[in-house]
Amino acid sequence: MDQVHHRALDALQSFIALIDSSSATSPRYIANIITNATSSPQTYVFAELLERPAVQALRSSDTPAEFQSYLTLLEIFAWGTWQDYQQTPNLPPLSEEQARKLRLLTLLSLASTIKPLTYEALMTSLSLSAPSELESLVTTAIYSSLITARLSPATNPPTVNVTSVAPLRDVKPSSLPTMISTLTAWEARCGSVISDIEAEIAKIRADSAQRRQKEHARAVAIEKTLEKWNAESMEQVQGGNPGQGQGQGGLGTKNVGWKPRDLSTAMRERGFFGGGSNKREFDDDGYFDEGSNDFDQHGSGMDIDEGAGARASGARHSKRFLGKKS
């Protein structure tokens, strides 16, 4: 669509060159240029032509009335509609090319303002009597890249579905204050949205920084707790096994369990050879039954049978397993 706008501007340059020439001093000459510009099939924008001093000179009271109306006609082609032309008196008559051009320009304006764009509304606004005339006009607009649309004559009501419109209408000067007000309000809303977004971003960053600080503090606390626990565990291990921290029989830095130097020494320390109530016989768990004096000094774990008649009753005691089972 932008290419269509550029082509329309390029097509207007030849008419601007004629207006700016030294021979453009006669109102009739300027009126002829306006007629040719509005009849050309490639020209759809006219604001640059309207700004020329020679064209604005037609508004002067010294200009004959028959030529003053050409300035009004050019303004209608720039931003007006077919109905504006119908409702404005004393305008020059339109040729067939001018009438088709003005209807096409009006179609662009209607496509941007009327939803849905029905056959009936278009035929009324464009003074067309038959649907075929409207369909021919819409087809011309589509193939000229003025609009992107699809005809739907079978729907109820029949409609023209327009999806895009070329930017080929000039802006009416009196509508500029309204446009400026609308754009100013839109800018204020955008600024408010941007401020809200920036505030939300700042909040997210602050929450993230606070969360990182908490995680760091938790990690430091866990590390200190582990260091304290390790130190206490080491003190308990070293304090509970004095003299065992070094040497072959010691624990070193690992608590691998108590290990006696040999079995006889361990049993002697526990009072197995002193007699009395402290003697215990090794059963299946590796301990002596109380009251037994038999002991395999070699720690061989052999079974010992008492001979017959060893006791007054002559009964044979059960076998006792000496030493710790391997």
Tab-separated table of C-alpha atoms in Angstrom, residues 158-295:
chain	number	residue	atom	x	y	z
A	158	PRO	CA	-24.799	-8.483	0.623
A	159	THR	CA	-21.553	-6.943	1.832
A	160	VAL	CA	-18.076	-5.896	0.770
A	161	ASN	CA	-15.476	-7.288	3.199
A	162	VAL	CA	-12.560	-4.829	3.225
A	163	THR	CA	-9.395	-5.912	5.049
A	164	SER	CA	-7.035	-3.034	4.195
A	165	VAL	CA	-7.193	0.461	2.717
A	166	ALA	CA	-4.409	2.374	0.967
A	167	PRO	CA	-3.368	5.653	2.680
A	168	LEU	CA	-4.491	7.873	-0.193
A	169	ARG	CA	-6.755	10.425	1.498
A	170	ASP	CA	-5.407	13.808	2.539
A	171	VAL	CA	-6.067	15.218	6.000
A	172	LYS	CA	-8.581	18.033	6.262
A	173	PRO	CA	-6.993	21.025	8.068
A	174	SER	CA	-9.978	21.466	10.368
A	175	SER	CA	-9.554	17.899	11.664
A	176	LEU	CA	-5.985	18.491	12.850
A	177	PRO	CA	-6.920	19.725	16.382
A	178	THR	CA	-9.012	16.590	16.936
A	179	MET	CA	-6.192	14.389	15.706
A	180	ILE	CA	-3.671	16.182	17.935
A	181	SER	CA	-5.961	15.752	20.952
A	182	THR	CA	-6.408	12.052	20.203
A	183	LEU	CA	-2.678	11.505	19.769
A	184	THR	CA	-1.924	13.428	22.981
A	185	ALA	CA	-4.324	11.240	24.962
A	186	TRP	CA	-2.796	8.146	23.393
A	187	GLU	CA	0.698	9.368	24.332
A	188	ALA	CA	-0.424	9.903	27.939
A	189	ARG	CA	-1.824	6.370	28.117
A	190	CYS	CA	1.399	4.973	26.686
A	191	GLY	CA	3.431	6.908	29.262
A	192	SER	CA	1.254	5.539	32.065
A	193	VAL	CA	1.663	1.984	30.797
A	194	ILE	CA	5.433	2.426	30.506
A	195	SER	CA	5.595	3.776	34.080
A	196	ASP	CA	3.641	0.780	35.363
A	197	ILE	CA	5.928	-1.604	33.501
A	198	GLU	CA	9.065	0.087	34.868
A	199	ALA	CA	7.652	-0.052	38.421
A	200	GLU	CA	6.891	-3.747	38.017
A	201	ILE	CA	10.398	-4.397	36.699
A	202	ALA	CA	11.908	-2.562	39.686
A	203	LYS	CA	9.748	-4.596	42.078
A	204	ILE	CA	10.794	-7.876	40.441
A	205	ARG	CA	14.460	-6.899	40.682
A	206	ALA	CA	14.103	-5.937	44.356
A	207	ASP	CA	12.322	-9.208	45.175
A	208	SER	CA	15.007	-11.146	43.328
A	209	ALA	CA	17.803	-9.400	45.227
A	210	GLN	CA	16.059	-10.027	48.561
A	211	ARG	CA	15.551	-13.681	47.676
A	212	ARG	CA	19.237	-14.053	46.772
A	213	GLN	CA	20.243	-12.510	50.108
A	214	LYS	CA	18.028	-14.951	52.011
A	215	GLU	CA	19.415	-17.899	50.077
A	216	HIS	CA	22.987	-16.742	50.765
A	217	ALA	CA	22.264	-16.309	54.486
A	218	ARG	CA	20.689	-19.771	54.630
A	219	ALA	CA	23.685	-21.316	52.865
A	220	VAL	CA	26.086	-19.622	55.302
A	221	ALA	CA	24.058	-20.836	58.293
A	222	ILE	CA	24.005	-24.399	56.967
A	223	GLU	CA	27.772	-24.313	56.387
A	224	LYS	CA	28.449	-23.044	59.898
A	225	THR	CA	26.150	-25.692	61.383
A	226	LEU	CA	27.967	-28.438	59.480
A	227	GLU	CA	31.372	-27.158	60.601
A	228	LYS	CA	30.218	-27.057	64.240
A	229	TRP	CA	28.740	-30.555	64.000
A	230	ASN	CA	31.937	-31.949	62.491
A	231	ALA	CA	34.041	-30.349	65.220
A	232	GLU	CA	31.805	-31.736	68.001
A	233	SER	CA	31.847	-35.207	66.423
A	234	MET	CA	35.643	-35.191	66.285
A	235	GLU	CA	35.881	-34.118	69.954
A	236	GLN	CA	33.518	-36.917	71.007
A	237	VAL	CA	35.505	-39.536	69.064
A	238	GLN	CA	38.842	-38.428	70.455
A	239	GLY	CA	37.498	-37.947	73.995
A	240	GLY	CA	35.776	-41.360	74.161
A	241	ASN	CA	38.897	-43.381	73.098
A	242	PRO	CA	41.928	-41.937	74.870
A	243	GLY	CA	45.229	-43.293	73.717
A	244	GLN	CA	43.636	-44.832	70.660
A	245	GLY	CA	44.110	-41.873	68.330
A	246	GLN	CA	47.556	-43.033	67.212
A	247	GLY	CA	49.240	-46.340	66.464
A	248	GLN	CA	48.161	-49.548	64.924
A	249	GLY	CA	45.358	-50.245	67.371
A	250	GLY	CA	44.109	-46.653	67.499
A	251	LEU	CA	41.074	-45.045	65.779
A	252	GLY	CA	42.959	-42.268	64.051
A	253	THR	CA	40.444	-39.828	62.597
A	254	LYS	CA	37.790	-42.464	61.906
A	255	ASN	CA	35.601	-44.208	64.455
A	256	VAL	CA	36.027	-47.793	63.272
A	257	GLY	CA	34.966	-49.415	66.627
A	258	TRP	CA	36.797	-50.742	69.700
A	259	LYS	CA	39.318	-53.498	68.998
A	260	PRO	CA	41.143	-55.260	71.920
A	261	ARG	CA	44.831	-56.102	71.612
A	262	ASP	CA	44.150	-59.837	72.060
A	263	LEU	CA	41.408	-62.029	73.441
A	264	SER	CA	43.137	-63.172	76.666
A	265	THR	CA	44.039	-59.624	77.662
A	266	ALA	CA	40.473	-58.522	77.042
A	267	MET	CA	39.076	-61.371	79.101
A	268	ARG	CA	41.524	-60.694	81.893
A	269	GLU	CA	40.501	-57.049	81.975
A	270	ARG	CA	36.896	-58.104	82.228
A	271	GLY	CA	37.635	-60.460	85.227
A	272	PHE	CA	37.129	-63.815	83.565
A	273	PHE	CA	40.077	-65.402	85.440
A	274	GLY	CA	39.407	-63.990	88.903
A	275	GLY	CA	36.616	-66.426	89.771
A	276	GLY	CA	33.426	-65.467	91.474
A	277	SER	CA	30.349	-63.988	89.990
A	278	ASN	CA	32.152	-62.072	87.233
A	279	LYS	CA	32.964	-65.241	85.249
A	280	ARG	CA	30.764	-65.717	82.233
A	281	GLU	CA	30.698	-68.553	79.784
A	282	PHE	CA	30.680	-67.819	76.092
A	283	ASP	CA	27.465	-68.884	74.552
A	284	ASP	CA	26.479	-68.529	70.913
A	285	ASP	CA	26.885	-64.768	71.308
A	286	GLY	CA	30.559	-65.212	72.361
A	287	TYR	CA	30.230	-64.995	76.181
A	288	PHE	CA	30.841	-67.585	78.952
A	289	ASP	CA	28.050	-69.049	80.971
A	290	GLU	CA	28.491	-68.123	84.589
A	291	GLY	CA	30.054	-70.777	86.831
A	292	SER	CA	32.356	-72.328	84.253
A	293	ASN	CA	36.115	-72.399	84.706
A	294	ASP	CA	36.924	-74.095	81.447
A	295	PHE	CA	38.639	-71.874	78.976
